[in-house]
CSV table of C-alpha atoms and ligand atoms in Angstrom, one decimal:
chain,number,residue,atom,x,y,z
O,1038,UNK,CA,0.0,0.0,0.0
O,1039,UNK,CA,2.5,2.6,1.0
O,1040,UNK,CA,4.7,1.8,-2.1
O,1041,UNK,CA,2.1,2.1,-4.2
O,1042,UNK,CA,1.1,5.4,-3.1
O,1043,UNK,CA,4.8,6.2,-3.1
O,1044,UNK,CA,4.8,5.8,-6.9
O,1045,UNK,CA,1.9,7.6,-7.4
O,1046,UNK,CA,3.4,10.6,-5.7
O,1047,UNK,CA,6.5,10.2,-7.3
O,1048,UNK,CA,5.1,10.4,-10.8
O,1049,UNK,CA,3.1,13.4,-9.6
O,1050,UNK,CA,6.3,15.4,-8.4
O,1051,UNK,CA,8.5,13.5,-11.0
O,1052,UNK,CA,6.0,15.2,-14.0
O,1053,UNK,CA,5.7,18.8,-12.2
O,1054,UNK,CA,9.3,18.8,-12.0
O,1055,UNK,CA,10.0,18.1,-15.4
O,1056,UNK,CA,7.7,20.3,-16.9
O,1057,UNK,CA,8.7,23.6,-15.0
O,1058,UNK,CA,12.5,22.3,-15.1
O,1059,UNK,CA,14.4,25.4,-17.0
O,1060,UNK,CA,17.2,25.0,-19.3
O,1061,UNK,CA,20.5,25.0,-17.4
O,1062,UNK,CA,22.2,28.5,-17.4
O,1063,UNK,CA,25.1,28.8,-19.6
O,1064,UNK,CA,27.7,30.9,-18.2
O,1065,UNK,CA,31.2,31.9,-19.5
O,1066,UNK,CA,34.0,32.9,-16.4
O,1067,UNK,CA,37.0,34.6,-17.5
O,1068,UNK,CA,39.6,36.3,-15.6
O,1069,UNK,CA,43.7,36.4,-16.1
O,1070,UNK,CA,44.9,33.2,-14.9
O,1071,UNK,CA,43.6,30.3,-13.2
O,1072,UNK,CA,45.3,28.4,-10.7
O,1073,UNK,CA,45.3,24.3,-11.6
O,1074,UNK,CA,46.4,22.7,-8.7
O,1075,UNK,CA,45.7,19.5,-10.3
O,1076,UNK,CA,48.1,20.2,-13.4
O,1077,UNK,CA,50.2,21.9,-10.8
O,1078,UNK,CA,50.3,24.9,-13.2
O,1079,UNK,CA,48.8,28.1,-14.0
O,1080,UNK,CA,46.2,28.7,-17.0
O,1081,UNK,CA,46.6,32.3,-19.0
O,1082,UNK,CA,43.2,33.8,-19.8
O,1083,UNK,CA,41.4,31.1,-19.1
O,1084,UNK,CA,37.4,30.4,-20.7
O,1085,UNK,CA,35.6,28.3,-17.7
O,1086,UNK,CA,32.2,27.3,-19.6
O,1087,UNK,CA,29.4,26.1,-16.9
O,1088,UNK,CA,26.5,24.4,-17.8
O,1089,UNK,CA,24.3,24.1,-14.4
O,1090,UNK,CA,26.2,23.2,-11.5
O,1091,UNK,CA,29.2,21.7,-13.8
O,1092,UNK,CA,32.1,23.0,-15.7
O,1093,UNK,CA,31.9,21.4,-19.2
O,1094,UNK,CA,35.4,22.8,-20.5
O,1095,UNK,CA,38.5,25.0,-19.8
O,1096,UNK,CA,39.4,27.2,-22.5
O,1097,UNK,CA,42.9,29.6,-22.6
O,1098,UNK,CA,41.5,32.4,-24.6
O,1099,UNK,CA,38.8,33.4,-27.0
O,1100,UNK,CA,35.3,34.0,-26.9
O,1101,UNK,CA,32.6,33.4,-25.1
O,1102,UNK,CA,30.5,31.1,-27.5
O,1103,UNK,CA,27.0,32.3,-28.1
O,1104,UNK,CA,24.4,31.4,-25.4
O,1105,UNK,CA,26.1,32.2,-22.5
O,1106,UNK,CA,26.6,34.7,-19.9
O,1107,UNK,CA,30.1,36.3,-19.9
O,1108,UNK,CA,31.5,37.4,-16.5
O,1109,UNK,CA,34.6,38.6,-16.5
O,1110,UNK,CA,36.7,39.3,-13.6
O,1111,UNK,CA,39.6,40.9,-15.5
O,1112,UNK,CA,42.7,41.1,-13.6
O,1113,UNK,CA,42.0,38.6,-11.0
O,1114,UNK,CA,43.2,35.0,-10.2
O,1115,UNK,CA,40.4,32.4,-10.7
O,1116,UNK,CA,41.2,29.1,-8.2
O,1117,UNK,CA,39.1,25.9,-7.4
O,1118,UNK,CA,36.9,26.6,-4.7
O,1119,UNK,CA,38.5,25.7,-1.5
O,1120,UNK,CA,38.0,23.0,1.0
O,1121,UNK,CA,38.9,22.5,4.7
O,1122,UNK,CA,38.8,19.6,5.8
O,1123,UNK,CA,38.5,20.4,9.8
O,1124,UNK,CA,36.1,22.9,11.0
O,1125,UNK,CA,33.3,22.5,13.8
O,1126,UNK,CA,30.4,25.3,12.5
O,1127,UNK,CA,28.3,24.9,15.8
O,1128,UNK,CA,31.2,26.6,17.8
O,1129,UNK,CA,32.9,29.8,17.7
O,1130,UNK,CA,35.3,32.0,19.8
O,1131,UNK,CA,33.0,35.2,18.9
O,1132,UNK,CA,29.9,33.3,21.0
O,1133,UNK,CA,32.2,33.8,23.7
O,1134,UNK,CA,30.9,35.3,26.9
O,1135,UNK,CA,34.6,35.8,28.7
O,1136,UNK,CA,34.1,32.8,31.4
O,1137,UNK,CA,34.6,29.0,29.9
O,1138,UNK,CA,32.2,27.6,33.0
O,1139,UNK,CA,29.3,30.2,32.6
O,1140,UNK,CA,29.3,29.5,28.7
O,1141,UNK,CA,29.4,25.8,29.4
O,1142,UNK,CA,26.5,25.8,32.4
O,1143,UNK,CA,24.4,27.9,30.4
O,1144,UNK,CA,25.1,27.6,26.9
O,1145,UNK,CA,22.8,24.8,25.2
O,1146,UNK,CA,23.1,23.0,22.1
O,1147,UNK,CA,20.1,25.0,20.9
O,1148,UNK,CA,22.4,27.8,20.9
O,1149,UNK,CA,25.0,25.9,18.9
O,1150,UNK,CA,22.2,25.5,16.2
O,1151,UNK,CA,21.0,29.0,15.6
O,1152,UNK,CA,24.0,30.7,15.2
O,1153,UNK,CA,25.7,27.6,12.9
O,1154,UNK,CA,24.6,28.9,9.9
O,1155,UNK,CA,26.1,32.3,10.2
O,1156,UNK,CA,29.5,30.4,10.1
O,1157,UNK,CA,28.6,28.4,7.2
O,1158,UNK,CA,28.1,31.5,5.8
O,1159,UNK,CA,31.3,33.3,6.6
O,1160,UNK,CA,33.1,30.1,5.6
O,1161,UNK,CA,31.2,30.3,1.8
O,1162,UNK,CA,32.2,34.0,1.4
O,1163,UNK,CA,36.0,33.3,2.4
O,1164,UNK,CA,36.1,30.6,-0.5
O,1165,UNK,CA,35.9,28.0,1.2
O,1166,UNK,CA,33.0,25.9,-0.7
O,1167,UNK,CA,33.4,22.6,1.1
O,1168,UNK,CA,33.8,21.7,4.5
O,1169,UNK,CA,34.6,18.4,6.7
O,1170,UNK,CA,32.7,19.3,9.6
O,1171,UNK,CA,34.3,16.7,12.5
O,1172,UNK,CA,32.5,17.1,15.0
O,1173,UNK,CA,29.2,18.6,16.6
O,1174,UNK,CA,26.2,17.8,19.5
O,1175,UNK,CA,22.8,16.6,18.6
O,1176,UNK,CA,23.4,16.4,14.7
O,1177,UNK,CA,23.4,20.0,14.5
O,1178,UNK,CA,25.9,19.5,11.3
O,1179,UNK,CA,23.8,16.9,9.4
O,1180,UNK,CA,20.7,19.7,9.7
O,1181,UNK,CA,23.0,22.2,8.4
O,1182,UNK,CA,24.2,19.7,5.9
O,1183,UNK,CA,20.8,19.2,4.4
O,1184,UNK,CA,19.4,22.7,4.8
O,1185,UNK,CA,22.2,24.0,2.5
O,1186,UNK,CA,22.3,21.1,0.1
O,1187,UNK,CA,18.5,21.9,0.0
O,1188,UNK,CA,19.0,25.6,-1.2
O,1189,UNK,CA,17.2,26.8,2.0
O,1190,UNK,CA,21.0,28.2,3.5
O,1191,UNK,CA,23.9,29.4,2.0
O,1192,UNK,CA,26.9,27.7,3.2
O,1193,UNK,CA,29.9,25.3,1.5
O,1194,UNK,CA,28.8,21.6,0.7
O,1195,UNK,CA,29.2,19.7,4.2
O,1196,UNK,CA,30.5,16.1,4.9
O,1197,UNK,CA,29.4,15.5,8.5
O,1198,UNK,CA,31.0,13.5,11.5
O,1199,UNK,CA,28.1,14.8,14.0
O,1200,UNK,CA,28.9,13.0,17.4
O,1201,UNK,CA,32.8,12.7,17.6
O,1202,UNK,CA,33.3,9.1,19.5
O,1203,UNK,CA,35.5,8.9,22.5
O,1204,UNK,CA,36.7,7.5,25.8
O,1205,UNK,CA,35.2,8.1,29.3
O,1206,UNK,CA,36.8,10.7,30.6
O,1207,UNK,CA,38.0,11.8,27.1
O,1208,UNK,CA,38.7,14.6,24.9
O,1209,UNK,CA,35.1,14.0,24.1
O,1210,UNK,CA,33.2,13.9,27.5
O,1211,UNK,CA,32.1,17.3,28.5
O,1212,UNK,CA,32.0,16.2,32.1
O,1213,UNK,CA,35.2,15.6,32.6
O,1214,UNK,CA,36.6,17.9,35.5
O,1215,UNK,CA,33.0,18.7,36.6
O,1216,UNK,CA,31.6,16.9,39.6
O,1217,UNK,CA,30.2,13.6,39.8
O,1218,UNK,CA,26.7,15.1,40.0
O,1219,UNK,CA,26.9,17.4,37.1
O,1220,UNK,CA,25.3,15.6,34.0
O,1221,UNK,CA,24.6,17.2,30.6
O,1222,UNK,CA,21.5,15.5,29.0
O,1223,UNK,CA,22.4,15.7,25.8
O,1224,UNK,CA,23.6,12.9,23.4
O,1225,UNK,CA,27.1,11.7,23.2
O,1226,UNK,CA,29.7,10.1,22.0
O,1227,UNK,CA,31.3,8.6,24.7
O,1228,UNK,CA,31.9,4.8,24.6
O,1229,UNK,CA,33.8,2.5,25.7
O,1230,UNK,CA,35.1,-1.3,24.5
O,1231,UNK,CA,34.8,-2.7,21.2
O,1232,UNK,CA,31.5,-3.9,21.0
O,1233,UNK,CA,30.3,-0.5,21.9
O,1234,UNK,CA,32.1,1.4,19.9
O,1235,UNK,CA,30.8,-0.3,16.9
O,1236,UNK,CA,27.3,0.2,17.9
O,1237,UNK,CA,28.5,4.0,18.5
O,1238,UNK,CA,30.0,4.2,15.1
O,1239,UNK,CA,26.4,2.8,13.4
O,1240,UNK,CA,24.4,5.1,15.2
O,1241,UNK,CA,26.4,8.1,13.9
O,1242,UNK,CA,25.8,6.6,10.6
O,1243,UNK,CA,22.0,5.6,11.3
O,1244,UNK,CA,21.9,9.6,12.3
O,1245,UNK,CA,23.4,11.1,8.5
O,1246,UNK,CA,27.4,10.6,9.2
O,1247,UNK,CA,29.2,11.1,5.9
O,1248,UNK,CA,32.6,10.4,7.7
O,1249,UNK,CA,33.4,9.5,11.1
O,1250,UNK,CA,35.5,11.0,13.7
O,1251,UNK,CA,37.1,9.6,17.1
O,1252,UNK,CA,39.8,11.1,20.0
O,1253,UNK,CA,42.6,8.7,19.6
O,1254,UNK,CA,44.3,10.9,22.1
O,1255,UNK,CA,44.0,13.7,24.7
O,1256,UNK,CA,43.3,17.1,23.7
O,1257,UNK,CA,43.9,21.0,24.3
O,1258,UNK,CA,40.9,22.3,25.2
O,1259,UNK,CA,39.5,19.3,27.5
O,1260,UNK,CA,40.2,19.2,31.1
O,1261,UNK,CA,42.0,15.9,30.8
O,1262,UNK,CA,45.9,16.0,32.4
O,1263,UNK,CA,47.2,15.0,29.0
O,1264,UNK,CA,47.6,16.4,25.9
O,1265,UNK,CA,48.5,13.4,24.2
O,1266,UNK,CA,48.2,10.3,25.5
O,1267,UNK,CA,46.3,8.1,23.6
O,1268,UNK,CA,42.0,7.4,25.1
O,1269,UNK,CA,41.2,4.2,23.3
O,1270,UNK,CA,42.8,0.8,23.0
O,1271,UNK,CA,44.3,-1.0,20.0
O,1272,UNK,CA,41.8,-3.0,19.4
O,1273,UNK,CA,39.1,-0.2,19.7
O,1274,UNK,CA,40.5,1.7,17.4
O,1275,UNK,CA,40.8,-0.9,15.0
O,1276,UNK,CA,37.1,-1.8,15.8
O,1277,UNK,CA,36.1,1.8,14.9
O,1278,UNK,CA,38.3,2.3,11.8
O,1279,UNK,CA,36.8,-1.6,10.7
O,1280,UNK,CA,33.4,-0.9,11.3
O,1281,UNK,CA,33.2,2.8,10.0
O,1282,UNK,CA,35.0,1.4,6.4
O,1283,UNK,CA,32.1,-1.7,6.3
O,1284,UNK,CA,29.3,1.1,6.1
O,1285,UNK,CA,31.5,3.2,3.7
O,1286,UNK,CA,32.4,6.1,5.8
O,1287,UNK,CA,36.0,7.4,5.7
O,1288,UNK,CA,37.6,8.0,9.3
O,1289,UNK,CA,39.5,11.1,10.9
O,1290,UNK,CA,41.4,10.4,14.1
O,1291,UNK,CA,42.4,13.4,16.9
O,1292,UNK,CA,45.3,12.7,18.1
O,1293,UNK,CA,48.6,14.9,19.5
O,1294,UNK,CA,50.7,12.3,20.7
O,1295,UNK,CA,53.2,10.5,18.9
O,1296,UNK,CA,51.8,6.9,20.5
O,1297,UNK,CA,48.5,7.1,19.4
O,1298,UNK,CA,49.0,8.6,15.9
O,1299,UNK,CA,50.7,5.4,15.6
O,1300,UNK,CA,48.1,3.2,16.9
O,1301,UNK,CA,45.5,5.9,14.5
O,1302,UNK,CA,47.5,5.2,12.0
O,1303,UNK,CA,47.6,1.1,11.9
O,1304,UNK,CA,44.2,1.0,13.0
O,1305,UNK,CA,44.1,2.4,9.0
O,1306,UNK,CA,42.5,5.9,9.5
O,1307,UNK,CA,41.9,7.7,6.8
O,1308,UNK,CA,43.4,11.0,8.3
O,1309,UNK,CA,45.0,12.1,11.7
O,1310,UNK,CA,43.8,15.1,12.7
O,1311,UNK,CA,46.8,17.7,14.3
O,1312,UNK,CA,49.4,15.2,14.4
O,1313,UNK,CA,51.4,17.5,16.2
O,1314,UNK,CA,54.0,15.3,18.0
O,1315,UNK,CA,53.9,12.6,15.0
O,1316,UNK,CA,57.7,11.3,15.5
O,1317,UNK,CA,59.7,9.3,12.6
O,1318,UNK,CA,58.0,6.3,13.0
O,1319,UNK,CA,54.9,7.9,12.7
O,1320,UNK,CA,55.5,9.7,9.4
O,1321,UNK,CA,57.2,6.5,8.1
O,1322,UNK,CA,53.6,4.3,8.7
O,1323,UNK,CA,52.0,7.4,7.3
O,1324,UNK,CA,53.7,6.9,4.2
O,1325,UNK,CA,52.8,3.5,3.7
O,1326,UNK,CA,49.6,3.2,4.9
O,1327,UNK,CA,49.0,6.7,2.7
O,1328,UNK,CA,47.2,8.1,5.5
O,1329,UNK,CA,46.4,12.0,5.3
O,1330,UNK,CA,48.1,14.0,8.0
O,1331,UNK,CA,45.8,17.2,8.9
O,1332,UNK,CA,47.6,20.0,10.7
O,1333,UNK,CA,46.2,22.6,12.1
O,1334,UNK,CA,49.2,25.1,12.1
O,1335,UNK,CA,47.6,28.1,12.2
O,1336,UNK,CA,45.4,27.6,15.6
O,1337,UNK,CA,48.6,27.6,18.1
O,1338,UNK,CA,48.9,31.8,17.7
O,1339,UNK,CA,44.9,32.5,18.0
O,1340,UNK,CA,45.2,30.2,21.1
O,1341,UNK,CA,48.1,32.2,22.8
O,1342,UNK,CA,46.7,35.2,22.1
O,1343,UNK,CA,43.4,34.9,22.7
O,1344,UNK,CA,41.9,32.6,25.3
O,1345,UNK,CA,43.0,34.3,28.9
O,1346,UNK,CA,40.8,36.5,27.6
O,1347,UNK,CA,38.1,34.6,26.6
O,1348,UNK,CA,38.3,33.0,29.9
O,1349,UNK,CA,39.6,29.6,29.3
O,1350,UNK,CA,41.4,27.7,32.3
O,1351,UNK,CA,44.7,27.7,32.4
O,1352,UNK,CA,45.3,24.5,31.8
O,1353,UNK,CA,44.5,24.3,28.3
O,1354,UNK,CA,46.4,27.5,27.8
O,1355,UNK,CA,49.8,25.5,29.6
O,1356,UNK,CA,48.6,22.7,27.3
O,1357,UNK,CA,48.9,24.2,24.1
O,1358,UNK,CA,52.1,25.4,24.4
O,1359,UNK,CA,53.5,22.2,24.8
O,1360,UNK,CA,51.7,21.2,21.4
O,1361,UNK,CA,51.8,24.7,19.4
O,1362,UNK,CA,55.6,25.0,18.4
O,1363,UNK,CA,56.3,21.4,18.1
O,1364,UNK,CA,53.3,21.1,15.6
O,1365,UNK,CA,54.8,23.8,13.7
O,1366,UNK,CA,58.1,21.9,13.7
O,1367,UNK,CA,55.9,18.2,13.0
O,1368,UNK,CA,54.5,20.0,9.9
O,1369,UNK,CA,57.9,21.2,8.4
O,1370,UNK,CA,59.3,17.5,8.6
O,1371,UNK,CA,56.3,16.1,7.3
O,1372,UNK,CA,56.6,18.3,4.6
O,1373,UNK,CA,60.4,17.2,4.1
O,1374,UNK,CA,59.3,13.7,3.8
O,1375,UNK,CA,56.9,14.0,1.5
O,1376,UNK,CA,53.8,12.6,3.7
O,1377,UNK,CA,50.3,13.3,2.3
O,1378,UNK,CA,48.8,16.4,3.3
O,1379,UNK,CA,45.2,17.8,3.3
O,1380,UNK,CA,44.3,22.0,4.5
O,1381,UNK,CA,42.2,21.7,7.9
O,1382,UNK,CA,42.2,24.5,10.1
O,1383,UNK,CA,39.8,23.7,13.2
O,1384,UNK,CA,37.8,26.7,12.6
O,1385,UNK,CA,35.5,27.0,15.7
O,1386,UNK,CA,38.0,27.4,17.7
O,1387,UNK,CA,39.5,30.7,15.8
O,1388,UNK,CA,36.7,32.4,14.1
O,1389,UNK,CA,34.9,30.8,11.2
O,1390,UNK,CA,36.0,33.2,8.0
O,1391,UNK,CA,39.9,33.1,8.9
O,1392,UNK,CA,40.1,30.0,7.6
O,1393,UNK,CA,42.6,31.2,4.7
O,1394,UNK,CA,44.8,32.7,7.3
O,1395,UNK,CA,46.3,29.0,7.7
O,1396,UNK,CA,47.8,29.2,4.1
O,1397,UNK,CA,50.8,32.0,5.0
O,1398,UNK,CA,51.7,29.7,7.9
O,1399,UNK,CA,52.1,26.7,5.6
O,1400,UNK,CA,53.9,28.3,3.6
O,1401,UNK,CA,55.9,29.8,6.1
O,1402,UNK,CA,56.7,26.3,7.3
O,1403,UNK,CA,57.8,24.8,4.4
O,1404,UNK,CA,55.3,24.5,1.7
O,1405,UNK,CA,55.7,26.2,-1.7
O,1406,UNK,CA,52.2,28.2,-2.4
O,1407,UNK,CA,51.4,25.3,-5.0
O,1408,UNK,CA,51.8,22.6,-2.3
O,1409,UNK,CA,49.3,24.5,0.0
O,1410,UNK,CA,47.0,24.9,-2.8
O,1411,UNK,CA,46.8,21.5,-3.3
O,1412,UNK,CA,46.1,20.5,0.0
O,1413,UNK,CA,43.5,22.5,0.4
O,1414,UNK,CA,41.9,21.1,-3.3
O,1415,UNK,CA,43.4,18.0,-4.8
O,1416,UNK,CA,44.6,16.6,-1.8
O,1417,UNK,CA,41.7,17.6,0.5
O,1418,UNK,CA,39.4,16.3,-2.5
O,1419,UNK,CA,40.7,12.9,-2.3
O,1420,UNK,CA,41.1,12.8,1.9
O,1421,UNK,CA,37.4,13.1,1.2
O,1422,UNK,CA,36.2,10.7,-0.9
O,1423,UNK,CA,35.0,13.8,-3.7
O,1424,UNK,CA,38.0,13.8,-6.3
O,1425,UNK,CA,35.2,13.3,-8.9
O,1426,UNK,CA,33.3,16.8,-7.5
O,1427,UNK,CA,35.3,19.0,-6.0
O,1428,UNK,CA,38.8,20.5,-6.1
O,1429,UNK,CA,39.5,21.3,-9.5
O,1430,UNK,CA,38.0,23.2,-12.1
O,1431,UNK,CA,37.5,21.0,-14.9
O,1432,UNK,CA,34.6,18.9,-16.9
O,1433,UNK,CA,32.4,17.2,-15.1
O,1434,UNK,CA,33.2,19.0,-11.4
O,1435,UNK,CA,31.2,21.2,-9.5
O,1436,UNK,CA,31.4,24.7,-10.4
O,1437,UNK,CA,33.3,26.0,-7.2
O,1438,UNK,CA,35.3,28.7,-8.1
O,1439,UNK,CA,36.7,31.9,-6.5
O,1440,UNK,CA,38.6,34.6,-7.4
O,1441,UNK,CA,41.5,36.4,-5.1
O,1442,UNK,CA,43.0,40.0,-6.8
O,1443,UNK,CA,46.8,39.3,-7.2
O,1444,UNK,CA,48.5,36.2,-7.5
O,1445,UNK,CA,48.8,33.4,-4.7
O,1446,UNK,CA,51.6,32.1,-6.1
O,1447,UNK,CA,53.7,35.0,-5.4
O,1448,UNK,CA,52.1,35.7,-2.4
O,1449,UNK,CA,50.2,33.0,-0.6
O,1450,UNK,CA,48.3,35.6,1.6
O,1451,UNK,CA,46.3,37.4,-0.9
O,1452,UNK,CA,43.8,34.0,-0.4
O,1453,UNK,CA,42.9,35.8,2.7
O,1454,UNK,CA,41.0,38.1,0.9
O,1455,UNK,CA,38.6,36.4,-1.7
O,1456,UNK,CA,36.2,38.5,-3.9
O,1457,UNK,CA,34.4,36.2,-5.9
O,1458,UNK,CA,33.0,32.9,-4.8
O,1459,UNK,CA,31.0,30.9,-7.1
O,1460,UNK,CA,29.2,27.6,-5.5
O,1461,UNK,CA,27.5,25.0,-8.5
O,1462,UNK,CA,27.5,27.8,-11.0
O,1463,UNK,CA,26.0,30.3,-8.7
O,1464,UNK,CA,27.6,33.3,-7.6
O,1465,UNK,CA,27.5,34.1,-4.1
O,1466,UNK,CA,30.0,36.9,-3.2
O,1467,UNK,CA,31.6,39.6,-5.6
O,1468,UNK,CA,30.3,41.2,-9.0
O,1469,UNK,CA,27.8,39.5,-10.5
O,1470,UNK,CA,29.8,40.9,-13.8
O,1471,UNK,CA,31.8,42.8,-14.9
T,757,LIG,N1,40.6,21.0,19.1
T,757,LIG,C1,42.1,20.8,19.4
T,757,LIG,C2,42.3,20.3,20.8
T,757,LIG,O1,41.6,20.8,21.7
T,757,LIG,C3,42.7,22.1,19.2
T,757,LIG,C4,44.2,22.1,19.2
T,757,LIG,C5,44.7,23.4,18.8
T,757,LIG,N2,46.1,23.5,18.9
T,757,LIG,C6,47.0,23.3,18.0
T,757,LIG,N3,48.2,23.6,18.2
T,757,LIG,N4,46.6,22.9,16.8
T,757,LIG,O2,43.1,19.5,21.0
C-alpha cells in the first residue's frame, strides 16, 4: 500500500518537475589566470564554460560562445573553490561570553544551532565551498548539511562526522573535571570497549554521518591531564576504523601524541587530525599506509593570544604550548618527507571566516604556495572521498570557483581576501559581472 502510493506521488512530483525544469544557465568565467592545482600549473586567460552546476570545459583564450553569460573578472586570479577539511560550524570563539564555565552551564546546544549557519556563511564568502565538519552535538551538522544542500541556506557543501566518539573521561566527555553530580543530557559520544564502539559508530551513521571521527588521544581544550596520550585501546580503534569502512564512511582520528598517531594510523585511518607530535615512525607508517596528516598550524597563535581572555582555564592555555611549536616543527618535517597532506584549520575554535589565514603559515613552514594549494583542493578532494566533485575546475566537477586579486603564487596571503566565490555555478559573493 504505502509503495504504491509512493509511486503515485513520485510520478506526480516527477511530471511537475519536469515540466517547469528550466534550461540549465550557460555561463562563460573569465579572468587572467587560473590556478590548476591538479596540473600543478597556471592557465593564461582562461574560458571556464558552466553548464548548471558543472564545468563542461577549460578554455585559454577566446570568446565566449554564443548562449552564455560572460563574466569577466579581468585582472584577478580564478582558483578551485576551497575546501577545509577540519572545522566544527556549531562553535565559535565570537559566541564567547569571557568565562569558559558560565558558557558551558548555560550555553545549550540549541544555541549551537541558531548561530551555525552564520558560520557556514562566513566560511562560503572566504572561499571555502566545502567543508569536513568533525564534530558537533545533537546532529546539528547533518541539519546544516541538508538545509544548504536543499537551497534553504547558503553555506559550503558539508561532509558531516556529527557526534565525535571517545573514551570516558575523554577529549570528548564534557563532564570531565566537573563533579560527579553534574550531568549534561544531551547525546554523546562517549563509549567504551569494542563492541560498543561499533554500535556507536552505526548510530552516527543511522543519524546522517558522511565520515566518522574519534579522540585517539588527549586534547587542548579538555580538562584531561594530557595532551597526548592516547584514550582508546588498539583494538578499539581498529574496531572503529573496521566498522566505520564496512558502512563506507571514511575515518578522521584526533590525536597529539606520537603513541596514538601510531596506533590511529595502523588501526588504518583515513586521516589524523593535528598530528602534532607525530615522530619518525609515525610519518614513516603514514607513508605506507598513505594516510592523510591534517595540521592545524595556524590555531597555536589564535590560542596564545586569545583565550585568557576569553576566559579559558589555564590548563588548556599550559597545554597548548607544549603542542603549538612542536606542531609547527611536526609539519615542516612532514613536509620534508613528503607525507600526504590535506588543508584543515579547526575553525570554531579561531573564528569561522579566517580559515585562509592558515595558508601563510604553511607556507611559512615549508610548503611552496602550490603545495598549500593543493592541500587545500586535490589533496583535501581525495582525503574526502570527492575527487570526482570538487577540487578542480575541470569537466564534469562542481562549479566551485573563487577569485582572489593578485597572484597566490607569489604571495600566498592574498587567499585571505577572496572577492568572488562561485558555488555549483552560482555566484554568491563579488560582481555578478563585470
Ligand atoms: N581541538 C584541538 C584540541 O583541543 C585544538 C588544538 C589546537 N592547537 C594546535 N596547536 N593545533 O586539542
Amino acid at each position: 500500500m504505502r509503495s504504491i502510493l509512493f509511486l503515485a506521488l513520485a510520478a506526480v512530483f516527477g511530471q511537475a518537475a519536469s515540466a517547469a525544469e528550466p534550461a540549465p544557465a550557460r555561463v562563460a568565467l573569465s579572468a587572467a589566470r587560473l590556478v590548476a592545482p591538479d596540473q600543478g600549473k597556471v592557465i593564461e586567460h582562461p574560458l571556464v564554460l558552466i553548464e548548471g552546476e558543472r564545468v563542461t570545459e577549460v578554455r585559454s583564450g577566446g570568446a565566449a560562445p554564443d548562449g552564455y553569460t560572460r563574466i569577466d573578472l579581468g585582472n584577478a586570479t580564478l582558483l578551485p573553490g576551497l575546501i577545509d577539511c577540519h572545522v566544527h560550524l556549531s562553535a565559535d570563539p565570537t559566541l564567547s561570553s569571557g568565562n569558559y564555565y558560565k558558557d558551558t552551564l548555560q550555553r545549550s546546544a540549541i544555541d549551537d544551532a541558531v548561530t551555525a549557519h552564520l558560520f557556514a556563511q562566513r566560511t562560503l564568502e572566504a572561499g571555502f565551498t566545502t567543508v569536513r565538519n568533525l564534530g558537533a552535538g545533537e546532529y546539528i551538522d547533518v541539519a546544516l548539511r541538508n538545509a544548504i544542500d536543499r537551497g534553504t541556506l547558503a553555506g559550503p557543501r558539508i561532509l558531516a562526522a556529527t557526534l565525535p566518539l571517545g573514551a570516558t573521561g575523554g577529549h570528548a566527555d564534557d563532564t570531565t573535571g566537573f563533579s560527579p553530580y553534574i550531568q549534561f543530557h544531551g547525546q554523546t559520544g562517549v563509549a567504551d570497549g569494542v563492541d560498543a564502539v561499533r554500535v556507536r559508530v552505526r548510530e552516527d551513521v543511522k543519524r546522517g554521518a558522511d565520515v566518522i571521527k574519534f579522540m585517539a588521544s588527549a586534547g587542548v581544550l579538555s580538562a584531561e591531564e594530557s595532551v597526548g596520550a592516547p584514550q582508546y585501546s588498539q583494538a578499539e580503534m581498529d574496531a572503529i576504523v573496521d566498522e566505520a569502512h564496512r558502512w563506507g564512511k571514511r575515518v578522521a582520528a584526533h590525536a597529539h601524541g606520537a603513541e596514538a598517531i601510531r596506533m590511529a594510523i595502523k588501526a588504518g585511518v583515513d586521516s589524523v587530525e593535528h598530528a602534532s607530535l607525530i615522530d619518525d615512525e609515525g610519518l614513516k607508517l603514514a607513508k605506507q599506509h598513505g594516510t592523510y596528516l591534517v595540521f592545524d598550524i595556524y590555531n597555536d597563535d589564535y590560542i596564545l593570544a586569545e583565550y585568557a581572555r576569553l576566559g579559558f582555564p589555564a590548563s588548556m592555555t599550559e597545554k597548548e604550548k607544549k603542542v603549538g611549536r612542536l606542531q609547527r616543527e611536526s609539519f615542516r618535517r612532514a613536509v620534508k618527507t613528503g607525507e600526504k597532506l590535506a588543508f584543515g584549520t579547526d575553525a570554531g575554535v579561531y573564528p569561522h571566516g579566517w580559515n585562509g589565514k592558515q595558508f601563510a603559515k604553511m607556507v611559512e613552514w615549508g610548503m611552496t604556495p602550490m603545495q598549500a594549494i593543493q592541500a587545500a583542493t586535490t589533496n583535501a578532494a581525495d582525503l574526502l572521498g570527492w575527487a570526482d566533485k570538487v577540487g578542480a575546475v575541470a569537466p564534469g566537477r562542481y562549479a566551485d570557483l573563487i577569485a582572489v586579486d593578485g597572484d597566490p603564487l607569489a604571495d600566498i596571503a592574498v587567499l585571505e581576501h577572496v572577492r568572488f566565490v562561485m558555488k555549483g555555478g552560482a555566484v554568491v559573493k563579488g560582481a555578478a559581472a563585470r
